[in-house]
Tab-separated table of C-alpha atoms and ligand atoms in Angstrom:
chain	number	residue	atom	x	y	z
A	1091	UNK	CA	-16.994	1.771	-9.339
A	1092	UNK	CA	-13.218	1.943	-10.109
A	1093	UNK	CA	-11.317	3.155	-6.967
A	1094	UNK	CA	-8.321	5.288	-8.057
A	1095	UNK	CA	-5.779	5.929	-5.329
A	1096	UNK	CA	-4.412	9.536	-4.469
A	1097	UNK	CA	-0.964	8.488	-5.619
A	1098	UNK	CA	-2.231	7.120	-8.873
A	1099	UNK	CA	-4.314	10.315	-9.402
A	1100	UNK	CA	-1.297	12.556	-8.767
A	1101	UNK	CA	0.622	10.373	-11.261
A	1102	UNK	CA	-1.769	10.645	-14.000
A	1103	UNK	CA	-1.782	14.666	-13.371
A	1104	UNK	CA	2.243	14.771	-13.433
A	1105	UNK	CA	2.375	12.647	-16.460
A	1106	UNK	CA	-0.421	14.306	-18.505
A	1107	UNK	CA	1.352	17.698	-17.737
A	1108	UNK	CA	4.670	16.536	-19.522
A	1109	UNK	CA	2.896	14.667	-22.297
A	1110	UNK	CA	2.678	17.579	-24.747
A	1111	UNK	CA	6.392	18.297	-24.225
A	1112	UNK	CA	7.618	14.960	-25.187
A	1113	UNK	CA	8.081	13.043	-28.587
A	1114	UNK	CA	5.069	10.995	-30.071
A	1115	UNK	CA	6.736	7.683	-29.124
A	1116	UNK	CA	7.300	8.693	-25.374
A	1117	UNK	CA	3.774	10.080	-25.183
A	1118	UNK	CA	2.444	6.644	-26.569
A	1119	UNK	CA	4.433	5.064	-23.879
A	1120	UNK	CA	2.836	7.262	-21.093
A	1121	UNK	CA	-0.573	6.374	-22.597
A	1122	UNK	CA	0.085	2.565	-22.588
A	1123	UNK	CA	1.459	2.821	-19.066
A	1124	UNK	CA	-1.338	4.786	-17.597
A	1125	UNK	CA	-3.845	2.088	-19.237
A	1126	UNK	CA	-1.908	-1.059	-18.267
A	1127	UNK	CA	0.348	0.077	-15.450
A	1128	UNK	CA	3.151	-1.918	-17.142
A	1129	UNK	CA	4.859	-2.086	-20.636
A	1130	UNK	CA	4.742	-4.753	-23.128
A	1131	UNK	CA	7.774	-6.636	-24.896
A	1132	UNK	CA	7.846	-4.234	-27.792
A	1133	UNK	CA	7.938	-1.090	-25.676
A	1134	UNK	CA	10.467	-2.306	-23.434
A	1135	UNK	CA	12.710	-3.113	-26.374
A	1136	UNK	CA	12.083	0.251	-27.883
A	1137	UNK	CA	13.417	1.863	-24.569
A	1138	UNK	CA	16.464	-0.574	-24.264
A	1139	UNK	CA	17.381	0.262	-27.962
A	1140	UNK	CA	17.023	4.196	-27.462
A	1141	UNK	CA	20.123	6.211	-28.599
A	1142	UNK	CA	18.529	9.461	-29.327
A	1143	UNK	CA	19.541	11.841	-26.395
A	1144	UNK	CA	16.492	13.823	-26.207
A	1145	UNK	CA	14.115	10.669	-26.333
A	1146	UNK	CA	16.350	9.096	-23.489
A	1147	UNK	CA	16.161	12.036	-21.313
A	1148	UNK	CA	12.346	12.156	-21.814
A	1149	UNK	CA	11.948	8.472	-20.881
A	1150	UNK	CA	14.218	8.798	-17.816
A	1151	UNK	CA	12.084	11.668	-16.743
A	1152	UNK	CA	9.070	9.701	-16.950
A	1153	UNK	CA	10.509	6.813	-14.988
A	1154	UNK	CA	11.671	9.360	-12.285
A	1155	UNK	CA	8.239	10.625	-12.017
A	1156	UNK	CA	6.826	7.228	-11.676
A	1157	UNK	CA	9.488	6.369	-8.822
A	1158	UNK	CA	8.966	9.353	-6.939
A	1159	UNK	CA	5.115	9.260	-7.188
A	1160	UNK	CA	4.626	5.542	-6.650
A	1161	UNK	CA	7.396	4.482	-4.208
A	1162	UNK	CA	9.369	6.991	-2.183
A	1163	UNK	CA	10.365	10.555	-2.937
A	1164	UNK	CA	13.738	9.608	-1.179
A	1165	UNK	CA	16.703	7.596	-1.708
A	1166	UNK	CA	16.935	4.538	0.661
A	1167	UNK	CA	20.510	3.689	1.638
A	1168	UNK	CA	21.402	0.156	2.491
A	1169	UNK	CA	24.393	-1.013	4.019
A	1170	UNK	CA	26.237	-4.175	2.539
A	1171	UNK	CA	28.611	-6.382	4.731
A	1172	UNK	CA	30.689	-8.604	2.369
A	1173	UNK	CA	31.380	-11.219	4.979
A	1174	UNK	CA	33.198	-13.870	3.135
A	1175	UNK	CA	34.857	-14.301	-0.343
A	1176	UNK	CA	35.191	-17.706	-0.121
A	1177	UNK	CA	32.914	-19.247	-2.788
A	1178	UNK	CA	32.433	-22.964	-3.926
A	1179	UNK	CA	30.902	-21.791	-7.289
A	1180	UNK	CA	32.608	-21.452	-10.783
A	1181	UNK	CA	30.644	-18.535	-12.345
A	1182	UNK	CA	32.775	-17.500	-15.449
A	1183	UNK	CA	32.470	-13.834	-14.884
A	1184	UNK	CA	33.125	-13.619	-11.104
A	1185	UNK	CA	36.458	-12.737	-9.486
A	1186	UNK	CA	35.925	-14.786	-6.314
A	1187	UNK	CA	35.079	-18.032	-8.319
A	1188	UNK	CA	36.501	-21.048	-6.667
A	1189	UNK	CA	39.365	-21.483	-9.262
A	1190	UNK	CA	40.841	-18.111	-8.709
A	1191	UNK	CA	43.869	-18.517	-6.583
A	1192	UNK	CA	45.222	-14.995	-7.057
A	1193	UNK	CA	42.982	-13.535	-4.334
A	1194	UNK	CA	43.433	-13.574	-0.573
A	1195	UNK	CA	40.427	-15.256	0.870
A	1196	UNK	CA	38.784	-14.107	4.200
A	1197	UNK	CA	35.838	-14.595	6.529
A	1198	UNK	CA	34.676	-12.044	8.930
A	1199	UNK	CA	34.354	-13.632	12.539
A	1200	UNK	CA	30.665	-13.647	13.726
A	1201	UNK	CA	31.158	-10.935	16.482
A	1202	UNK	CA	33.000	-8.661	14.127
A	1203	UNK	CA	29.899	-8.937	11.617
A	1204	UNK	CA	27.553	-8.068	14.431
A	1205	UNK	CA	29.636	-5.015	15.542
A	1206	UNK	CA	29.674	-3.734	11.966
A	1207	UNK	CA	25.887	-4.097	11.572
A	1208	UNK	CA	25.428	-2.438	14.929
A	1209	UNK	CA	27.489	0.472	13.948
A	1210	UNK	CA	25.799	0.712	10.518
A	1211	UNK	CA	22.449	0.852	12.222
A	1212	UNK	CA	23.851	3.724	14.596
A	1213	UNK	CA	24.996	5.612	11.602
A	1214	UNK	CA	21.672	5.647	10.099
A	1215	UNK	CA	21.186	2.600	7.876
A	1216	UNK	CA	17.757	0.939	7.976
A	1217	UNK	CA	18.633	-2.286	6.038
A	1218	UNK	CA	21.677	-4.441	6.477
A	1219	UNK	CA	22.683	-6.604	3.470
A	1220	UNK	CA	24.663	-9.804	4.215
A	1221	UNK	CA	26.326	-10.779	1.019
A	1222	UNK	CA	29.081	-13.547	0.429
A	1223	UNK	CA	30.271	-16.240	-1.813
A	1224	UNK	CA	28.744	-19.393	-1.404
A	1225	UNK	CA	30.408	-20.537	1.754
A	1226	UNK	CA	29.342	-23.509	3.718
A	1227	UNK	CA	31.731	-22.697	6.535
A	1228	UNK	CA	28.978	-20.313	7.697
A	1229	UNK	CA	26.414	-23.066	8.751
A	1230	UNK	CA	22.687	-22.115	8.556
A	1231	UNK	CA	22.889	-22.122	12.416
A	1232	UNK	CA	25.486	-19.513	12.525
A	1233	UNK	CA	23.754	-17.351	9.895
A	1234	UNK	CA	20.440	-17.831	11.792
A	1235	UNK	CA	22.255	-16.457	14.988
A	1236	UNK	CA	23.611	-13.447	12.996
A	1237	UNK	CA	20.163	-12.665	11.358
A	1238	UNK	CA	18.378	-13.003	14.678
A	1239	UNK	CA	20.637	-10.506	16.469
A	1240	UNK	CA	20.847	-7.858	13.692
A	1241	UNK	CA	17.065	-7.993	13.220
A	1242	UNK	CA	15.788	-8.321	16.839
A	1243	UNK	CA	18.511	-6.418	18.757
A	1244	UNK	CA	19.603	-3.817	16.475
A	1245	UNK	CA	16.073	-3.456	15.241
A	1246	UNK	CA	16.736	-3.332	11.435
A	1247	UNK	CA	15.742	-5.250	8.469
A	1248	UNK	CA	18.216	-7.920	7.300
A	1249	UNK	CA	18.541	-8.697	3.507
A	1250	UNK	CA	20.510	-11.827	2.186
A	1251	UNK	CA	22.696	-12.208	-0.595
A	1252	UNK	CA	24.246	-15.603	-0.174
A	1253	UNK	CA	23.363	-17.645	-3.243
A	1254	UNK	CA	21.913	-21.307	-3.386
A	1255	UNK	CA	21.006	-22.256	0.111
A	1256	UNK	CA	18.502	-25.033	0.665
A	1257	UNK	CA	14.797	-24.201	0.790
A	1258	UNK	CA	14.685	-25.345	4.437
A	1259	UNK	CA	17.794	-22.910	5.258
A	1260	UNK	CA	16.003	-20.009	3.656
A	1261	UNK	CA	12.567	-20.878	5.732
A	1262	UNK	CA	14.792	-20.990	9.066
A	1263	UNK	CA	16.412	-17.629	7.901
A	1264	UNK	CA	12.997	-16.122	7.536
A	1265	UNK	CA	11.831	-17.233	11.004
A	1266	UNK	CA	15.042	-15.805	12.422
A	1267	UNK	CA	14.022	-12.338	11.161
A	1268	UNK	CA	15.394	-11.985	7.412
A	1269	UNK	CA	12.694	-10.066	5.375
A	1270	UNK	CA	14.542	-9.808	2.083
A	1271	UNK	CA	16.641	-12.051	-0.362
A	1272	UNK	CA	18.447	-11.047	-3.328
A	1273	UNK	CA	19.070	-13.879	-5.924
A	1274	UNK	CA	19.908	-12.736	-9.175
A	1275	UNK	CA	18.689	-15.046	-11.924
A	1276	UNK	CA	21.736	-13.440	-14.081
A	1277	UNK	CA	20.121	-13.986	-17.406
A	1278	UNK	CA	16.809	-15.794	-18.385
A	1279	UNK	CA	18.591	-16.859	-21.751
A	1280	UNK	CA	19.088	-20.536	-20.567
A	1281	UNK	CA	21.668	-21.145	-23.328
A	1282	UNK	CA	23.936	-18.161	-21.926
A	1283	UNK	CA	23.139	-19.040	-18.454
A	1284	UNK	CA	24.437	-22.582	-18.826
A	1285	UNK	CA	27.485	-21.273	-20.808
A	1286	UNK	CA	28.704	-18.921	-18.016
A	1287	UNK	CA	27.492	-21.010	-14.874
A	1288	UNK	CA	29.345	-24.546	-15.258
A	1289	UNK	CA	28.121	-25.632	-11.749
A	1290	UNK	CA	24.534	-23.762	-11.540
A	1291	UNK	CA	21.281	-25.241	-12.262
A	1292	UNK	CA	19.171	-22.896	-14.093
A	1293	UNK	CA	15.687	-24.529	-13.320
A	1294	UNK	CA	16.696	-24.769	-9.511
A	1295	UNK	CA	17.657	-21.143	-9.353
A	1296	UNK	CA	14.271	-20.158	-10.753
A	1297	UNK	CA	12.463	-22.746	-8.538
A	1298	UNK	CA	14.109	-21.286	-5.569
A	1299	UNK	CA	13.213	-17.747	-6.395
A	1300	UNK	CA	9.616	-18.772	-6.604
A	1301	UNK	CA	9.865	-20.437	-3.306
A	1302	UNK	CA	11.329	-17.230	-1.663
A	1303	UNK	CA	8.302	-15.475	-2.951
A	1304	UNK	CA	6.152	-18.121	-1.526
A	1305	UNK	CA	7.765	-17.923	1.890
A	1306	UNK	CA	6.832	-14.163	1.844
A	1307	UNK	CA	10.307	-12.674	1.424
A	1308	UNK	CA	10.417	-9.430	-0.245
A	1309	UNK	CA	12.282	-11.304	-3.149
A	1310	UNK	CA	14.987	-9.771	-5.368
A	1311	UNK	CA	16.419	-10.786	-8.696
A	1312	UNK	CA	18.268	-9.304	-11.467
A	1313	UNK	CA	20.460	-9.642	-14.561
A	1314	UNK	CA	23.841	-8.932	-15.648
A	1315	UNK	CA	23.772	-6.477	-18.682
A	1316	UNK	CA	26.175	-7.079	-21.562
A	1317	UNK	CA	27.180	-10.872	-21.277
A	1318	UNK	CA	28.852	-12.402	-24.175
A	1319	UNK	CA	26.323	-13.222	-26.790
A	1320	UNK	CA	23.290	-11.330	-25.010
A	1321	UNK	CA	21.004	-9.005	-26.973
A	1322	UNK	CA	18.567	-6.526	-25.937
A	1323	UNK	CA	15.920	-9.007	-26.517
A	1324	UNK	CA	17.221	-11.138	-23.847
A	1325	UNK	CA	17.089	-8.238	-21.472
A	1326	UNK	CA	13.516	-7.554	-22.161
A	1327	UNK	CA	12.925	-11.106	-21.417
A	1328	UNK	CA	14.766	-10.607	-18.175
A	1329	UNK	CA	12.495	-7.632	-17.347
A	1330	UNK	CA	9.255	-9.541	-18.308
A	1331	UNK	CA	10.597	-12.597	-16.210
A	1332	UNK	CA	10.967	-10.540	-13.217
A	1333	UNK	CA	7.535	-8.763	-13.445
A	1334	UNK	CA	5.770	-12.192	-13.936
A	1335	UNK	CA	7.444	-13.936	-11.032
A	1336	UNK	CA	6.589	-11.105	-8.751
A	1337	UNK	CA	10.139	-9.769	-8.103
A	1338	UNK	CA	10.132	-6.759	-5.925
A	1339	UNK	CA	13.840	-5.859	-5.834
A	1340	UNK	CA	15.826	-5.526	-9.010
A	1341	UNK	CA	19.730	-5.615	-9.118
A	1342	UNK	CA	20.690	-4.790	-12.647
A	1343	UNK	CA	24.251	-4.228	-13.262
A	1344	UNK	CA	26.627	-4.104	-16.324
A	1345	UNK	CA	29.100	-7.098	-16.761
A	1346	UNK	CA	32.513	-6.053	-15.837
A	1347	UNK	CA	35.404	-8.106	-17.439
A	1348	UNK	CA	37.599	-9.303	-14.695
A	1349	UNK	CA	41.167	-10.571	-14.363
A	1350	UNK	CA	41.726	-14.368	-13.743
A	1351	UNK	CA	38.203	-15.476	-14.918
A	1352	UNK	CA	37.150	-17.030	-18.220
A	1353	UNK	CA	35.483	-13.964	-19.335
A	1354	UNK	CA	38.701	-11.831	-18.795
A	1355	UNK	CA	39.177	-9.546	-22.003
A	1356	UNK	CA	35.441	-9.808	-23.101
A	1357	UNK	CA	34.026	-6.041	-23.316
A	1358	UNK	CA	32.403	-4.637	-20.520
A	1359	UNK	CA	28.729	-3.973	-20.540
A	1360	UNK	CA	27.227	-0.607	-21.581
A	1361	UNK	CA	26.493	1.978	-18.999
A	1362	UNK	CA	24.023	3.641	-21.291
A	1363	UNK	CA	21.967	0.349	-21.843
A	1364	UNK	CA	21.999	-0.089	-18.270
A	1365	UNK	CA	20.382	3.251	-17.657
A	1366	UNK	CA	17.910	2.335	-20.433
A	1367	UNK	CA	17.229	-0.771	-18.732
A	1368	UNK	CA	16.518	1.010	-15.306
A	1369	UNK	CA	13.853	3.210	-17.067
A	1370	UNK	CA	12.261	0.314	-18.710
A	1371	UNK	CA	12.067	-1.670	-15.608
A	1372	UNK	CA	10.612	1.089	-13.562
A	1373	UNK	CA	7.773	1.343	-16.221
A	1374	UNK	CA	7.255	-2.504	-16.252
A	1375	UNK	CA	7.517	-3.056	-12.598
A	1376	UNK	CA	6.413	0.387	-10.980
A	1377	UNK	CA	6.660	-0.397	-7.368
A	1378	UNK	CA	10.186	-2.081	-7.487
A	1379	UNK	CA	13.011	-1.332	-5.148
A	1380	UNK	CA	15.919	-0.888	-7.539
A	1381	UNK	CA	19.387	0.217	-6.732
A	1382	UNK	CA	21.662	2.165	-8.703
A	1383	UNK	CA	24.392	-0.602	-8.666
A	1384	UNK	CA	28.084	-0.290	-7.667
A	1385	UNK	CA	28.844	-2.153	-11.009
A	1386	UNK	CA	27.368	0.841	-12.842
A	1387	UNK	CA	29.187	3.414	-10.622
A	1388	UNK	CA	32.357	1.243	-11.488
A	1389	UNK	CA	32.196	1.762	-14.939
A	1390	UNK	CA	30.939	5.465	-14.853
A	1391	UNK	CA	30.612	7.126	-11.238
A	1392	UNK	CA	28.342	9.721	-12.358
A	1393	UNK	CA	26.009	7.350	-13.957
A	1394	UNK	CA	25.221	5.824	-10.513
A	1395	UNK	CA	23.844	9.102	-9.531
A	1396	UNK	CA	22.002	9.771	-12.883
A	1397	UNK	CA	20.413	6.261	-12.307
A	1398	UNK	CA	18.673	7.798	-9.207
A	1399	UNK	CA	16.970	10.038	-11.478
A	1400	UNK	CA	16.250	7.322	-14.296
A	1401	UNK	CA	14.065	4.876	-12.233
A	1402	UNK	CA	16.323	3.722	-9.433
A	1403	UNK	CA	15.464	4.329	-5.686
A	1404	UNK	CA	18.109	2.647	-3.753
A	1405	UNK	CA	21.825	2.859	-3.289
A	1406	UNK	CA	23.939	0.264	-1.353
A	1407	UNK	CA	26.676	1.746	0.698
A	1408	UNK	CA	29.592	-0.650	1.544
A	1409	UNK	CA	30.327	-1.137	5.299
A	1410	UNK	CA	32.934	-3.894	5.098
A	1411	UNK	CA	36.157	-2.849	6.633
A	1412	UNK	CA	38.614	-1.987	4.045
A	1413	UNK	CA	40.995	-4.670	5.327
A	1414	UNK	CA	38.424	-7.310	3.954
A	1415	UNK	CA	36.700	-5.120	1.253
A	1416	UNK	CA	39.783	-4.742	-0.990
A	1417	UNK	CA	39.593	-8.733	-1.300
A	1418	UNK	CA	36.022	-8.749	-2.353
A	1419	UNK	CA	36.973	-8.248	-5.778
A	1420	UNK	CA	33.923	-9.993	-7.648
A	1421	UNK	CA	35.053	-7.639	-10.590
A	1422	UNK	CA	37.899	-5.557	-11.275
A	1423	UNK	CA	38.409	-1.936	-9.977
A	1424	UNK	CA	35.246	-2.285	-7.812
A	1425	UNK	CA	34.611	1.357	-6.204
A	1426	UNK	CA	33.880	1.669	-2.611
A	1427	UNK	CA	30.358	3.200	-2.342
A	1428	UNK	CA	31.168	5.046	1.040
A	1429	UNK	CA	28.279	5.708	3.384
A	1430	UNK	CA	28.720	9.741	4.244
A	1431	UNK	CA	30.130	10.684	0.855
A	1432	UNK	CA	27.166	9.055	-0.923
A	1433	UNK	CA	24.630	10.460	1.335
A	1434	UNK	CA	26.303	13.966	0.780
A	1435	UNK	CA	26.329	13.505	-2.835
A	1436	UNK	CA	22.725	12.708	-2.876
A	1437	UNK	CA	21.740	15.715	-1.012
A	1438	UNK	CA	23.914	17.914	-3.383
A	1439	UNK	CA	22.083	16.435	-6.254
A	1440	UNK	CA	18.891	17.818	-4.751
A	1441	UNK	CA	17.537	14.227	-3.743
A	1442	UNK	CA	16.367	13.212	-0.420
A	1443	UNK	CA	17.275	10.686	2.039
A	1444	UNK	CA	15.028	8.743	4.274
A	1445	UNK	CA	14.092	10.434	7.444
A	1446	UNK	CA	15.897	8.139	9.880
A	1447	UNK	CA	19.117	8.359	7.692
A	1448	UNK	CA	18.903	11.960	7.229
A	1449	UNK	CA	18.451	12.629	11.054
A	1450	UNK	CA	21.426	10.402	11.958
A	1451	UNK	CA	23.607	12.264	9.411
A	1452	UNK	CA	22.749	15.755	10.539
A	1453	UNK	CA	23.566	14.509	14.115
A	1454	UNK	CA	26.910	13.098	12.868
A	1455	UNK	CA	27.626	16.370	11.137
A	1456	UNK	CA	26.956	18.267	14.326
A	1457	UNK	CA	29.348	16.173	16.169
A	1458	UNK	CA	32.052	16.629	13.472
A	1459	UNK	CA	31.484	13.236	12.184
A	1460	UNK	CA	33.148	11.905	15.411
A	1461	UNK	CA	31.433	8.471	14.943
A	1462	UNK	CA	33.473	5.544	13.918
A	1463	UNK	CA	33.498	5.989	10.189
A	1464	UNK	CA	32.877	2.820	8.181
B	2986	SAM	N1	26.869	-15.878	-4.319
B	2986	SAM	C1	25.741	-14.956	-4.185
B	2986	SAM	C2	24.870	-15.298	-5.253
B	2986	SAM	O1	25.171	-16.044	-6.251
B	2986	SAM	O2	23.720	-14.802	-5.561
B	2986	SAM	C3	26.071	-13.556	-3.982
B	2986	SAM	C4	27.356	-12.954	-4.334
B	2986	SAM	S1	27.499	-12.657	-6.104
B	2986	SAM	C5	29.241	-12.273	-5.917
B	2986	SAM	C6	26.716	-11.279	-6.294
B	2986	SAM	C7	26.641	-10.668	-7.730
B	2986	SAM	O3	27.882	-10.313	-8.295
B	2986	SAM	C8	26.043	-11.670	-8.729
B	2986	SAM	O4	24.792	-11.926	-8.632
B	2986	SAM	C9	26.588	-11.199	-9.908
B	2986	SAM	O5	25.479	-10.724	-10.692
B	2986	SAM	C10	27.601	-10.091	-9.662
B	2986	SAM	N2	28.872	-10.196	-10.404
B	2986	SAM	C11	29.842	-11.188	-10.050
B	2986	SAM	N3	30.829	-10.894	-11.067
B	2986	SAM	C12	30.397	-9.965	-11.847
B	2986	SAM	C13	31.129	-9.145	-12.869
B	2986	SAM	N4	32.175	-9.527	-13.469
B	2986	SAM	N5	30.281	-8.182	-13.665
B	2986	SAM	C14	29.201	-7.784	-13.105
B	2986	SAM	N6	28.641	-8.374	-12.044
B	2986	SAM	C15	29.176	-9.388	-11.249
């Protein structure tokens, strides 16, 4: 006997309901998805290349139904602390690369990181993301201590976005209480990867990702959309790679051309292609946690919210104090995704917030937002 879950039954019902109103191509995609619960390379490519506005709206709607039926019907807010902009790497696209002498470098002291995290949890965040350049100043022991405190004392989940630490280090961070890691593979096209990462090892990055999955982390990866020389076929390969490597969180953002980097002056990635990529990814990796990225919001602010109706179910709000944040310019004109403003906008858009976040926001509103705003 084949067991069909209630969620899946609801999904079939909802998709069948809209199937008569969509184009034959999108109807075919629905049939394929309901049969295989993923998409094949050709269908991913078809979505990535979509330009027809009506068909785009149809496929975004399908992706939205899948998101809301199979994952959560609310948007999860995660709080990011950019704790250091020192980096020993030379990624050609990145504004905090080691060779960039035009930015002011900072490290947030340990006690201050903890204070920011604690305040974030009090405000209503359920995940704290620690992100930084690759900075050995923060030893494994220090990070272990920070992770332990945030997870065990503030009772919240800790996600790491700190690049290529040793396997041993990631094992220790897991034991200390980190449950998620985001390590973007950036592009699965080896030639492009090597061209833009003079000092990164393609094979090691993938090996490390597989190891993180093996360790039991909710493992995140992702790609940059619109890198010089990249085609839609490469992006389809990225999506298939993430599915086949059991990636559960997906960070996909457009390339943003940045001052004082070797890729300064190259055209930015396309916001439309990024939306198409979200929809294609949702239908290929249906249960993924997928943020509507700050990079997309930086290119087109409205698209970050449109993305929440096109397959995305997460948004990262920035809780780095402004005196540091203004120097975390991994790309030019990076916007601040502010906690309260974003939460209000999500509600205005008719979307929901997770119950804990929503409760804390209502409480803050009743108190005239008298909490320390971050
Ligand atoms: N160092 C860590 C790592 O390599 O995973 C995390 C920090 S890194 C600055 C975070 C992400 O920023 C990278 O994975 C990359 O995709 C993104 N990024 C940096 N510069 C960018 C740019 N110019 N355009 C788009 N994304 C960029």
